[in-house]
Amino acid sequence: MSAPLLVRFVGGSAGRWRVERMQAVAGDPLPSVTHVAVVEGAEPAPPSEGVWSLRGVTSHERYTERSERERLVAVQPALGRPEATRAALIPIRKSASWWELTQDERRAIFEERSQHIAKGMGALPAVARRLHHARDLGEPFDFLTWFEYAPADEAAFDDLVAALRSTEEWSYVEREIDIRLTR
Amino acid sequence: MSAPLLVRFVGGSAGRWRVERMQAVAGDPLPSVTHVAVVEGAEPAPPSEGVWSLRGVTSHERYTERSERERLVAVQPALGRPEATRAALIPIRKSASWWELTQDERRAIFEERSQHIAKGMGALPAVARRLHHARDLGEPFDFLTWFEYAPADEAAFDDLVAALRSTEEWSYVEREIDIRLTR
């Protein structure tokens, strides 16, 4: 766990990742763009301004317990694998009623009742993932999750996303955009 | 629980609160100032630039459980009581080894072994408190805690601060400034 890393996802007409499709799963859509640039830390922004820019920070884990982390660390892949030419950026915002819950209540919904970590484990080691926290930055979304996988693993990723959307945890998601990308 | 509120604590030669003393309890000090202005959300900054400016956001609770919150809410006072003419601003940064712990490990140190919430409860209803999270904003401190109390309650507040500093949790604090203020 290093210091929080600020990451900007800049949607526009330039960037390493080409947009295959954008879908507003819940709430307002984002304006359509053809490319997304991922800008980490002090890296310069892309020359074009972009149509939208979403900011988030990698940070310490909020729910994962020691035994869960050890199982995750043993199998989770890094970002940037050469074969992982598909990506998904999924910004979500949860409702005020989620944020009014206490830590024990949120944890119980997140894992004991929705199996968020356990479901995610089912997509490992195929799908690499990085979570970015955005709520405390005053952004329109609470979380920006970035996934990378090989084309052959897209069905497994789709199954994971569908399984999560059917959980009690997801009943608190009031805005969600599913952006699929290729490079 | 409303949306996160961005708060800036601006140390300089102007502001509602006059500095009585500043003490570097651990790590590097902050430059001495005579006043602190507390600027909430979109409020305009004070006309003078200030010598330093620390930013944090109020946010959801990270450790408090339902039963603890209910006991806190029943007795904790609001900021801005007319008789609370003393304040303390205590910025702290925790070590990398704290942030490498998992949620269950941090909670166990925070409450089961250090009784952070229980100790704080002992200073209620005398001491009002507001916690601001700063780590994910890229600030030099992880937390900025603001306290308000009447002059007669200063000894109780000093006892609370001393009790917290003797805990296992505080062994992870690598920088702490204690700024006492009056208005």
mmCIF file of C-alpha atoms in Angstrom:
data_model
loop_
_atom_site.group_PDB
_atom_site.id
_atom_site.type_symbol
_atom_site.label_atom_id
_atom_site.label_comp_id
_atom_site.label_asym_id
_atom_site.label_seq_id
_atom_site.Cartn_x
_atom_site.Cartn_y
_atom_site.Cartn_z
ATOM 1 C CA MET A 1 0.000 0.000 0.000
ATOM 2 C CA SER A 2 1.743 3.111 -1.222
ATOM 3 C CA ALA A 3 0.487 6.689 -0.942
ATOM 4 C CA PRO A 4 -2.832 7.450 -2.659
ATOM 5 C CA LEU A 5 -2.398 7.931 -6.412
ATOM 6 C CA LEU A 6 -4.596 10.498 -8.155
ATOM 7 C CA VAL A 7 -5.845 9.180 -11.494
ATOM 8 C CA ARG A 8 -7.822 11.094 -14.122
ATOM 9 C CA PHE A 9 -9.917 9.352 -16.742
ATOM 10 C CA VAL A 10 -10.263 11.820 -19.600
ATOM 11 C CA GLY A 11 -12.973 11.059 -22.145
ATOM 12 C CA GLY A 12 -12.587 12.774 -25.514
ATOM 13 C CA SER A 13 -11.154 12.220 -28.963
ATOM 14 C CA ALA A 14 -7.657 11.133 -27.890
ATOM 15 C CA GLY A 15 -6.184 8.540 -25.590
ATOM 16 C CA ARG A 16 -4.746 5.055 -25.562
ATOM 17 C CA TRP A 17 -8.122 3.349 -25.129
ATOM 18 C CA ARG A 18 -10.814 3.396 -27.830
ATOM 19 C CA VAL A 19 -14.438 3.275 -26.667
ATOM 20 C CA GLU A 20 -16.394 0.265 -27.903
ATOM 21 C CA ARG A 21 -19.604 1.209 -26.130
ATOM 22 C CA MET A 22 -20.962 3.332 -23.291
ATOM 23 C CA GLN A 23 -24.116 2.374 -21.438
ATOM 24 C CA ALA A 24 -25.914 4.260 -18.656
ATOM 25 C CA VAL A 25 -26.945 1.347 -16.423
ATOM 26 C CA ALA A 26 -28.578 3.654 -13.857
ATOM 27 C CA GLY A 27 -29.093 7.409 -13.722
ATOM 28 C CA ASP A 28 -27.839 10.049 -16.116
ATOM 29 C CA PRO A 29 -25.478 9.044 -18.944
ATOM 30 C CA LEU A 30 -22.107 10.628 -19.635
ATOM 31 C CA PRO A 31 -21.598 12.394 -22.985
ATOM 32 C CA SER A 32 -20.397 10.022 -25.684
ATOM 33 C CA VAL A 33 -16.698 10.014 -26.512
ATOM 34 C CA THR A 34 -14.499 7.922 -28.800
ATOM 35 C CA HIS A 35 -11.422 7.590 -26.561
ATOM 36 C CA VAL A 36 -10.373 7.553 -22.923
ATOM 37 C CA ALA A 37 -6.943 8.585 -21.642
ATOM 38 C CA VAL A 38 -5.805 7.364 -18.230
ATOM 39 C CA VAL A 39 -3.584 9.982 -16.589
ATOM 40 C CA GLU A 40 -1.766 8.956 -13.419
ATOM 41 C CA GLY A 41 -0.380 11.306 -10.776
ATOM 42 C CA ALA A 42 1.731 14.118 -12.164
ATOM 43 C CA GLU A 43 1.677 12.839 -15.765
ATOM 44 C CA PRO A 44 0.742 15.587 -18.218
ATOM 45 C CA ALA A 45 -2.882 15.636 -19.327
ATOM 46 C CA PRO A 46 -3.556 14.726 -22.952
ATOM 47 C CA PRO A 47 -3.180 17.675 -25.339
ATOM 48 C CA SER A 48 -6.922 17.826 -26.037
ATOM 49 C CA GLU A 49 -9.119 18.972 -23.188
ATOM 50 C CA GLY A 50 -11.513 16.068 -23.315
ATOM 51 C CA VAL A 51 -15.281 16.132 -23.100
ATOM 52 C CA TRP A 52 -15.288 14.927 -19.494
ATOM 53 C CA SER A 53 -12.686 14.185 -16.864
ATOM 54 C CA LEU A 54 -13.299 11.967 -13.857
ATOM 55 C CA ARG A 55 -10.875 11.973 -10.927
ATOM 56 C CA GLY A 56 -10.299 9.350 -8.269
ATOM 57 C CA VAL A 57 -7.586 8.182 -5.894
ATOM 58 C CA THR A 58 -6.354 4.718 -5.159
ATOM 59 C CA SER A 59 -6.514 4.383 -1.393
ATOM 60 C CA HIS A 60 -6.496 1.872 1.449
ATOM 61 C CA GLU A 61 -9.170 -0.811 1.449
ATOM 62 C CA ARG A 62 -12.391 0.006 3.262
ATOM 63 C CA TYR A 63 -13.958 -3.456 3.760
ATOM 64 C CA THR A 64 -11.411 -6.155 2.967
ATOM 65 C CA GLU A 65 -10.262 -8.215 5.946
ATOM 66 C CA ARG A 66 -6.863 -9.848 6.384
ATOM 67 C CA SER A 67 -7.860 -13.357 5.260
ATOM 68 C CA GLU A 68 -9.618 -11.938 2.207
ATOM 69 C CA ARG A 69 -6.675 -9.782 1.236
ATOM 70 C CA GLU A 70 -4.311 -12.732 1.449
ATOM 71 C CA ARG A 71 -6.486 -14.785 -0.876
ATOM 72 C CA LEU A 72 -6.817 -11.836 -3.294
ATOM 73 C CA VAL A 73 -3.118 -10.995 -3.342
ATOM 74 C CA ALA A 74 -2.276 -14.613 -4.189
ATOM 75 C CA VAL A 75 -4.243 -14.531 -7.453
ATOM 76 C CA GLN A 76 -4.938 -10.977 -8.599
ATOM 77 C CA PRO A 77 -3.046 -9.850 -11.715
ATOM 78 C CA ALA A 78 -1.402 -6.468 -12.265
ATOM 79 C CA LEU A 79 -2.620 -3.840 -14.712
ATOM 80 C CA GLY A 80 -0.813 -3.628 -18.043
ATOM 81 C CA ARG A 81 -0.599 -7.299 -19.077
ATOM 82 C CA PRO A 82 0.199 -7.409 -22.824
ATOM 83 C CA GLU A 83 -2.706 -9.778 -23.529
ATOM 84 C CA ALA A 84 -5.227 -7.600 -21.633
ATOM 85 C CA THR A 85 -6.354 -5.488 -24.580
ATOM 86 C CA ARG A 86 -9.908 -4.993 -23.293
ATOM 87 C CA ALA A 87 -10.846 -2.686 -20.442
ATOM 88 C CA ALA A 88 -13.917 -1.438 -18.633
ATOM 89 C CA LEU A 89 -14.344 1.814 -16.722
ATOM 90 C CA ILE A 90 -17.386 1.667 -14.436
ATOM 91 C CA PRO A 91 -18.130 4.874 -12.501
ATOM 92 C CA ILE A 92 -20.809 4.451 -9.835
ATOM 93 C CA ARG A 93 -22.506 6.645 -7.267
ATOM 94 C CA LYS A 94 -24.289 5.174 -4.269
ATOM 95 C CA SER A 95 -27.316 6.726 -2.592
ATOM 96 C CA ALA A 96 -27.420 8.900 0.510
ATOM 97 C CA SER A 97 -28.988 5.957 2.366
ATOM 98 C CA TRP A 98 -25.832 3.898 1.732
ATOM 99 C CA TRP A 99 -23.606 6.607 3.157
ATOM 100 C CA GLU A 100 -25.888 6.981 6.179
ATOM 101 C CA LEU A 101 -25.172 3.379 7.164
ATOM 102 C CA THR A 102 -22.479 2.657 9.726
ATOM 103 C CA GLN A 103 -19.315 0.705 8.911
ATOM 104 C CA ASP A 104 -20.624 -2.609 10.286
ATOM 105 C CA GLU A 105 -23.869 -2.233 8.333
ATOM 106 C CA ARG A 106 -22.073 -1.413 5.078
ATOM 107 C CA ARG A 107 -19.662 -4.328 5.525
ATOM 108 C CA ALA A 108 -22.559 -6.747 6.201
ATOM 109 C CA ILE A 109 -24.325 -5.723 2.990
ATOM 110 C CA PHE A 110 -21.097 -5.569 0.973
ATOM 111 C CA GLU A 111 -19.744 -9.009 1.814
ATOM 112 C CA GLU A 112 -21.847 -11.123 4.169
ATOM 113 C CA ARG A 113 -25.034 -10.541 2.136
ATOM 114 C CA SER A 114 -23.768 -9.570 -1.354
ATOM 115 C CA GLN A 115 -20.460 -11.486 -1.528
ATOM 116 C CA HIS A 116 -18.773 -8.647 -3.389
ATOM 117 C CA ILE A 117 -15.250 -9.911 -2.688
ATOM 118 C CA ALA A 118 -16.153 -13.572 -3.155
ATOM 119 C CA LYS A 119 -17.817 -12.869 -6.511
ATOM 120 C CA GLY A 120 -14.835 -10.820 -7.643
ATOM 121 C CA MET A 121 -12.540 -13.678 -6.673
ATOM 122 C CA GLY A 122 -14.368 -15.846 -9.204
ATOM 123 C CA ALA A 123 -13.056 -13.665 -12.036
ATOM 124 C CA LEU A 124 -9.435 -14.008 -10.921
ATOM 125 C CA PRO A 125 -6.801 -14.314 -12.266
ATOM 126 C CA ALA A 126 -8.491 -13.314 -15.551
ATOM 127 C CA VAL A 127 -9.582 -9.776 -14.646
ATOM 128 C CA ALA A 128 -7.236 -7.101 -13.281
ATOM 129 C CA ARG A 129 -8.933 -4.375 -11.247
ATOM 130 C CA ARG A 130 -8.069 -1.011 -9.713
ATOM 131 C CA LEU A 131 -10.516 0.907 -7.529
ATOM 132 C CA HIS A 132 -10.419 4.718 -7.334
ATOM 133 C CA HIS A 133 -12.275 6.639 -4.616
ATOM 134 C CA ALA A 134 -13.915 9.845 -5.810
ATOM 135 C CA ARG A 135 -16.618 10.817 -3.306
ATOM 136 C CA ASP A 136 -14.380 12.810 -0.976
ATOM 137 C CA LEU A 137 -12.962 14.727 -3.959
ATOM 138 C CA GLY A 138 -16.387 16.252 -4.644
ATOM 139 C CA GLU A 139 -16.740 14.299 -7.893
ATOM 140 C CA PRO A 140 -20.081 13.269 -9.453
ATOM 141 C CA PHE A 141 -19.309 9.579 -8.804
ATOM 142 C CA ASP A 142 -18.255 7.837 -5.582
ATOM 143 C CA PHE A 143 -16.073 5.172 -7.219
ATOM 144 C CA LEU A 144 -14.340 4.660 -10.545
ATOM 145 C CA THR A 145 -13.399 1.031 -11.085
ATOM 146 C CA TRP A 146 -11.029 0.091 -13.894
ATOM 147 C CA PHE A 147 -10.770 -3.470 -15.195
ATOM 148 C CA GLU A 148 -8.437 -5.060 -17.779
ATOM 149 C CA TYR A 149 -8.814 -8.484 -19.393
ATOM 150 C CA ALA A 150 -8.036 -10.457 -22.530
ATOM 151 C CA PRO A 151 -10.734 -10.681 -25.248
ATOM 152 C CA ALA A 152 -11.303 -14.354 -24.382
ATOM 153 C CA ASP A 153 -12.220 -13.384 -20.808
ATOM 154 C CA GLU A 154 -14.926 -10.880 -21.709
ATOM 155 C CA ALA A 155 -17.751 -13.350 -21.014
ATOM 156 C CA ALA A 156 -16.365 -14.068 -17.532
ATOM 157 C CA PHE A 157 -16.218 -10.332 -16.882
ATOM 158 C CA ASP A 158 -19.804 -9.866 -18.114
ATOM 159 C CA ASP A 159 -20.930 -12.626 -15.748
ATOM 160 C CA LEU A 160 -19.205 -10.916 -12.823
ATOM 161 C CA VAL A 161 -20.808 -7.549 -13.568
ATOM 162 C CA ALA A 162 -24.248 -9.153 -13.920
ATOM 163 C CA ALA A 163 -23.834 -11.057 -10.644
ATOM 164 C CA LEU A 164 -22.875 -7.883 -8.756
ATOM 165 C CA ARG A 165 -25.801 -5.929 -10.221
ATOM 166 C CA SER A 166 -28.227 -8.487 -8.797
ATOM 167 C CA THR A 167 -27.007 -8.022 -5.192
ATOM 168 C CA GLU A 168 -28.493 -6.160 -2.252
ATOM 169 C CA GLU A 169 -25.434 -3.880 -2.363
ATOM 170 C CA TRP A 170 -26.388 -2.747 -5.872
ATOM 171 C CA SER A 171 -29.822 -1.608 -4.679
ATOM 172 C CA TYR A 172 -27.889 1.375 -3.277
ATOM 173 C CA VAL A 173 -26.336 2.254 -6.659
ATOM 174 C CA GLU A 174 -28.186 5.243 -8.065
ATOM 175 C CA ARG A 175 -25.884 6.041 -10.986
ATOM 176 C CA GLU A 176 -23.721 3.661 -12.999
ATOM 177 C CA ILE A 177 -22.055 3.951 -16.394
ATOM 178 C CA ASP A 178 -20.492 0.943 -18.108
ATOM 179 C CA ILE A 179 -17.752 2.002 -20.540
ATOM 180 C CA ARG A 180 -16.049 -0.757 -22.548
ATOM 181 C CA LEU A 181 -12.714 -0.092 -24.190
ATOM 182 C CA THR A 182 -10.117 -1.677 -26.414
ATOM 183 C CA ARG A 183 -6.546 -0.857 -27.317
ATOM 184 C CA MET B 1 -24.994 12.273 6.848
ATOM 185 C CA SER B 2 -24.941 14.907 4.134
ATOM 186 C CA ALA B 3 -22.529 15.141 1.197
ATOM 187 C CA PRO B 4 -18.853 15.587 2.100
ATOM 188 C CA LEU B 5 -18.038 19.179 3.043
ATOM 189 C CA LEU B 6 -14.637 20.578 2.060
ATOM 190 C CA VAL B 7 -13.148 22.653 4.875
ATOM 191 C CA ARG B 8 -9.972 24.742 4.757
ATOM 192 C CA PHE B 9 -8.091 25.737 7.882
ATOM 193 C CA VAL B 10 -6.060 28.804 6.937
ATOM 194 C CA GLY B 11 -3.280 29.790 9.323
ATOM 195 C CA GLY B 12 -2.073 33.368 9.043
ATOM 196 C CA SER B 13 -2.629 36.802 10.522
ATOM 197 C CA ALA B 14 -6.406 36.905 10.130
ATOM 198 C CA GLY B 15 -9.334 34.743 11.119
ATOM 199 C CA ARG B 16 -11.955 34.306 13.776
ATOM 200 C CA TRP B 17 -9.759 32.144 15.997
ATOM 201 C CA ARG B 18 -6.638 33.469 17.747
ATOM 202 C CA VAL B 19 -3.799 31.021 18.349
ATOM 203 C CA GLU B 20 -2.904 30.508 22.012
ATOM 204 C CA ARG B 21 -0.184 27.951 21.325
ATOM 205 C CA MET B 22 1.064 25.523 18.696
ATOM 206 C CA GLN B 23 2.981 22.411 19.652
ATOM 207 C CA ALA B 24 4.556 19.797 17.355
ATOM 208 C CA VAL B 25 3.758 16.632 19.325
ATOM 209 C CA ALA B 26 5.401 14.375 16.712
ATOM 210 C CA GLY B 27 7.265 15.110 13.492
ATOM 211 C CA ASP B 28 7.826 18.427 11.794
ATOM 212 C CA PRO B 29 6.112 21.554 13.154
ATOM 213 C CA LEU B 30 3.923 23.909 11.141
ATOM 214 C CA PRO B 31 5.054 27.542 10.777
ATOM 215 C CA SER B 32 3.798 29.730 13.620
ATOM 216 C CA VAL B 33 0.758 31.890 12.964
ATOM 217 C CA THR B 34 -1.375 34.157 15.121
ATOM 218 C CA HIS B 35 -4.815 33.287 13.717
ATOM 219 C CA VAL B 36 -6.720 30.490 12.026
ATOM 220 C CA ALA B 37 -9.695 30.987 9.697
ATOM 221 C CA VAL B 38 -12.084 28.093 9.129
ATOM 222 C CA VAL B 39 -13.481 28.243 5.583
ATOM 223 C CA GLU B 40 -16.325 25.869 4.748
ATOM 224 C CA GLY B 41 -17.327 24.742 1.266
ATOM 225 C CA ALA B 42 -17.719 27.577 -1.219
ATOM 226 C CA GLU B 43 -17.206 30.355 1.338
ATOM 227 C CA PRO B 44 -14.660 32.902 0.144
ATOM 228 C CA ALA B 45 -11.158 32.481 1.512
ATOM 229 C CA PRO B 46 -9.949 35.167 3.927
ATOM 230 C CA PRO B 47 -8.491 38.226 2.182
ATOM 231 C CA SER B 48 -4.940 37.442 3.331
ATOM 232 C CA GLU B 49 -3.329 34.399 1.746
ATOM 233 C CA GLY B 50 -2.326 32.767 4.985
ATOM 234 C CA VAL B 51 0.970 31.121 5.863
ATOM 235 C CA TRP B 52 -0.457 27.623 5.502
ATOM 236 C CA SER B 53 -3.747 26.124 4.428
ATOM 237 C CA LEU B 54 -4.863 22.618 5.344
ATOM 238 C CA ARG B 55 -7.782 20.995 3.541
ATOM 239 C CA GLY B 56 -10.025 18.143 4.634
ATOM 240 C CA VAL B 57 -13.512 16.790 3.999
ATOM 241 C CA THR B 58 -16.130 15.649 6.425
ATOM 242 C CA SER B 59 -17.113 12.188 5.266
ATOM 243 C CA HIS B 60 -18.858 9.007 6.333
ATOM 244 C CA GLU B 61 -17.547 7.216 9.424
ATOM 245 C CA ARG B 62 -14.876 4.596 8.840
ATOM 246 C CA TYR B 63 -14.967 2.600 12.114
ATOM 247 C CA THR B 64 -18.059 3.542 14.117
ATOM 248 C CA GLU B 65 -20.665 0.803 14.432
ATOM 249 C CA ARG B 66 -24.413 1.277 14.805
ATOM 250 C CA SER B 67 -24.586 0.908 18.587
ATOM 251 C CA GLU B 68 -21.663 3.293 19.026
ATOM 252 C CA ARG B 69 -23.168 5.901 16.726
ATOM 253 C CA GLU B 70 -26.447 5.798 18.608
ATOM 254 C CA ARG B 71 -24.698 6.439 21.901
ATOM 255 C CA LEU B 72 -22.639 9.247 20.356
ATOM 256 C CA VAL B 73 -25.551 10.962 18.658
ATOM 257 C CA ALA B 74 -27.460 11.020 21.941
ATOM 258 C CA VAL B 75 -24.829 13.154 23.682
ATOM 259 C CA GLN B 76 -22.533 14.877 21.198
ATOM 260 C CA PRO B 77 -22.938 18.655 20.934
ATOM 261 C CA ALA B 78 -22.933 20.724 17.741
ATOM 262 C CA LEU B 79 -20.189 23.126 16.743
ATOM 263 C CA GLY B 80 -20.801 26.813 17.390
ATOM 264 C CA ARG B 81 -22.135 26.773 20.969
ATOM 265 C CA PRO B 82 -21.885 30.336 22.325
ATOM 266 C CA GLU B 83 -20.048 29.170 25.459
ATOM 267 C CA ALA B 84 -17.473 27.131 23.468
ATOM 268 C CA THR B 85 -14.891 29.876 23.093
ATOM 269 C CA ARG B 86 -11.902 27.511 23.088
ATOM 270 C CA ALA B 87 -10.947 25.282 20.179
ATOM 271 C CA ALA B 88 -8.228 22.847 19.186
ATOM 272 C CA LEU B 89 -7.108 21.905 15.681
ATOM 273 C CA ILE B 90 -5.098 18.675 15.717
ATOM 274 C CA PRO B 91 -3.723 17.579 12.332
ATOM 275 C CA ILE B 92 -2.231 14.082 12.367
ATOM 276 C CA ARG B 93 -0.569 11.773 9.880
ATOM 277 C CA LYS B 94 -0.372 8.040 10.449
ATOM 278 C CA SER B 95 2.465 5.827 9.239
ATOM 279 C CA ALA B 96 2.560 3.663 6.126
ATOM 280 C CA SER B 97 2.307 0.614 8.379
ATOM 281 C CA TRP B 98 -1.110 1.807 9.623
ATOM 282 C CA TRP B 99 -2.401 2.178 6.083
ATOM 283 C CA GLU B 100 -1.051 -1.267 5.156
ATOM 284 C CA LEU B 101 -3.334 -2.843 7.750
ATOM 285 C CA THR B 102 -6.681 -4.254 6.656
ATOM 286 C CA GLN B 103 -10.017 -2.857 7.851
ATOM 287 C CA ASP B 104 -10.511 -5.485 10.569
ATOM 288 C CA GLU B 105 -6.972 -4.927 11.891
ATOM 289 C CA ARG B 106 -7.384 -1.133 11.961
ATOM 290 C CA ARG B 107 -10.742 -1.417 13.706
ATOM 291 C CA ALA B 108 -9.303 -3.795 16.334
ATOM 292 C CA ILE B 109 -6.493 -1.385 17.167
ATOM 293 C CA PHE B 110 -8.749 1.687 16.969
ATOM 294 C CA GLU B 111 -11.494 0.516 19.309
ATOM 295 C CA GLU B 112 -11.092 -2.951 20.801
ATOM 296 C CA ARG B 113 -7.506 -2.233 21.939
ATOM 297 C CA SER B 114 -7.306 1.593 22.110
ATOM 298 C CA GLN B 115 -10.939 2.493 22.979
ATOM 299 C CA HIS B 116 -10.830 5.570 20.780
ATOM 300 C CA ILE B 117 -14.612 5.976 20.670
ATOM 301 C CA ALA B 118 -15.101 5.019 24.316
ATOM 302 C CA LYS B 119 -12.455 7.524 25.470
ATOM 303 C CA GLY B 120 -13.998 10.238 23.318
ATOM 304 C CA MET B 121 -17.385 9.484 24.833
ATOM 305 C CA GLY B 122 -15.922 10.388 28.230
ATOM 306 C CA ALA B 123 -15.489 14.005 27.093
ATOM 307 C CA LEU B 124 -19.126 14.311 25.990
ATOM 308 C CA PRO B 125 -21.190 16.437 26.080
ATOM 309 C CA ALA B 126 -18.451 18.945 26.959
ATOM 310 C CA VAL B 127 -16.357 18.714 23.787
ATOM 311 C CA ALA B 128 -17.752 19.161 20.260
ATOM 312 C CA ARG B 129 -15.742 17.472 17.517
ATOM 313 C CA ARG B 130 -15.623 17.398 13.727
ATOM 314 C CA LEU B 131 -13.302 15.058 11.822
ATOM 315 C CA HIS B 132 -11.956 15.984 8.369
ATOM 316 C CA HIS B 133 -10.305 13.409 6.105
ATOM 317 C CA ALA B 134 -7.300 14.717 4.196
ATOM 318 C CA ARG B 135 -5.207 11.731 3.072
ATOM 319 C CA ASP B 136 -7.034 11.106 -0.203
ATOM 320 C CA LEU B 137 -6.744 14.812 -1.076
ATOM 321 C CA GLY B 138 -2.953 14.527 -1.244
ATOM 322 C CA GLU B 139 -2.522 16.687 1.858
ATOM 323 C CA PRO B 140 0.443 16.483 4.273
ATOM 324 C CA PHE B 141 -1.847 15.181 7.050
ATOM 325 C CA ASP B 142 -4.307 12.279 7.028
ATOM 326 C CA PHE B 143 -6.831 13.827 9.436
ATOM 327 C CA LEU B 144 -7.675 17.280 10.739
ATOM 328 C CA THR B 145 -9.761 17.115 13.888
ATOM 329 C CA TRP B 146 -11.459 20.229 15.192
ATOM 330 C CA PHE B 147 -12.716 20.478 18.767
ATOM 331 C CA GLU B 148 -14.703 23.219 20.577
ATOM 332 C CA TYR B 149 -15.259 23.548 24.321
ATOM 333 C CA ALA B 150 -15.871 26.051 27.078
ATOM 334 C CA PRO B 151 -12.859 27.334 29.064
ATOM 335 C CA ALA B 152 -14.000 25.326 32.108
ATOM 336 C CA ASP B 153 -13.765 22.099 30.090
ATOM 337 C CA GLU B 154 -10.180 22.548 28.964
ATOM 338 C CA ALA B 155 -8.826 20.140 31.611
ATOM 339 C CA ALA B 156 -11.246 17.419 30.496
ATOM 340 C CA PHE B 157 -10.108 17.949 26.912
ATOM 341 C CA ASP B 158 -6.436 17.765 27.944
ATOM 342 C CA ASP B 159 -7.143 14.486 29.742
ATOM 343 C CA LEU B 160 -8.792 13.051 26.611
ATOM 344 C CA VAL B 161 -5.887 14.025 24.382
ATOM 345 C CA ALA B 162 -3.367 12.553 26.849
ATOM 346 C CA ALA B 163 -5.333 9.311 27.113
ATOM 347 C CA LEU B 164 -5.462 8.916 23.326
ATOM 348 C CA ARG B 165 -1.747 9.607 22.965
ATOM 349 C CA SER B 166 -0.962 6.697 25.288
ATOM 350 C CA THR B 167 -2.830 4.136 23.144
ATOM 351 C CA GLU B 168 -1.573 1.491 20.734
ATOM 352 C CA GLU B 169 -3.365 3.409 17.957
ATOM 353 C CA TRP B 170 -1.161 6.435 18.605
ATOM 354 C CA SER B 171 2.006 4.370 18.055
ATOM 355 C CA TYR B 172 1.071 4.718 14.362
ATOM 356 C CA VAL B 173 0.948 8.535 14.517
ATOM 357 C CA GLU B 174 4.103 9.890 12.926
ATOM 358 C CA ARG B 175 3.174 13.569 12.770
ATOM 359 C CA GLU B 176 0.876 15.515 15.080
ATOM 360 C CA ILE B 177 0.435 19.225 15.721
ATOM 361 C CA ASP B 178 -1.644 20.513 18.619
ATOM 362 C CA ILE B 179 -3.005 23.998 17.936
ATOM 363 C CA ARG B 180 -5.030 25.671 20.699
ATOM 364 C CA LEU B 181 -7.277 28.574 19.876
ATOM 365 C CA THR B 182 -9.582 31.097 21.459
ATOM 366 C CA ARG B 183 -12.191 33.502 20.161
#
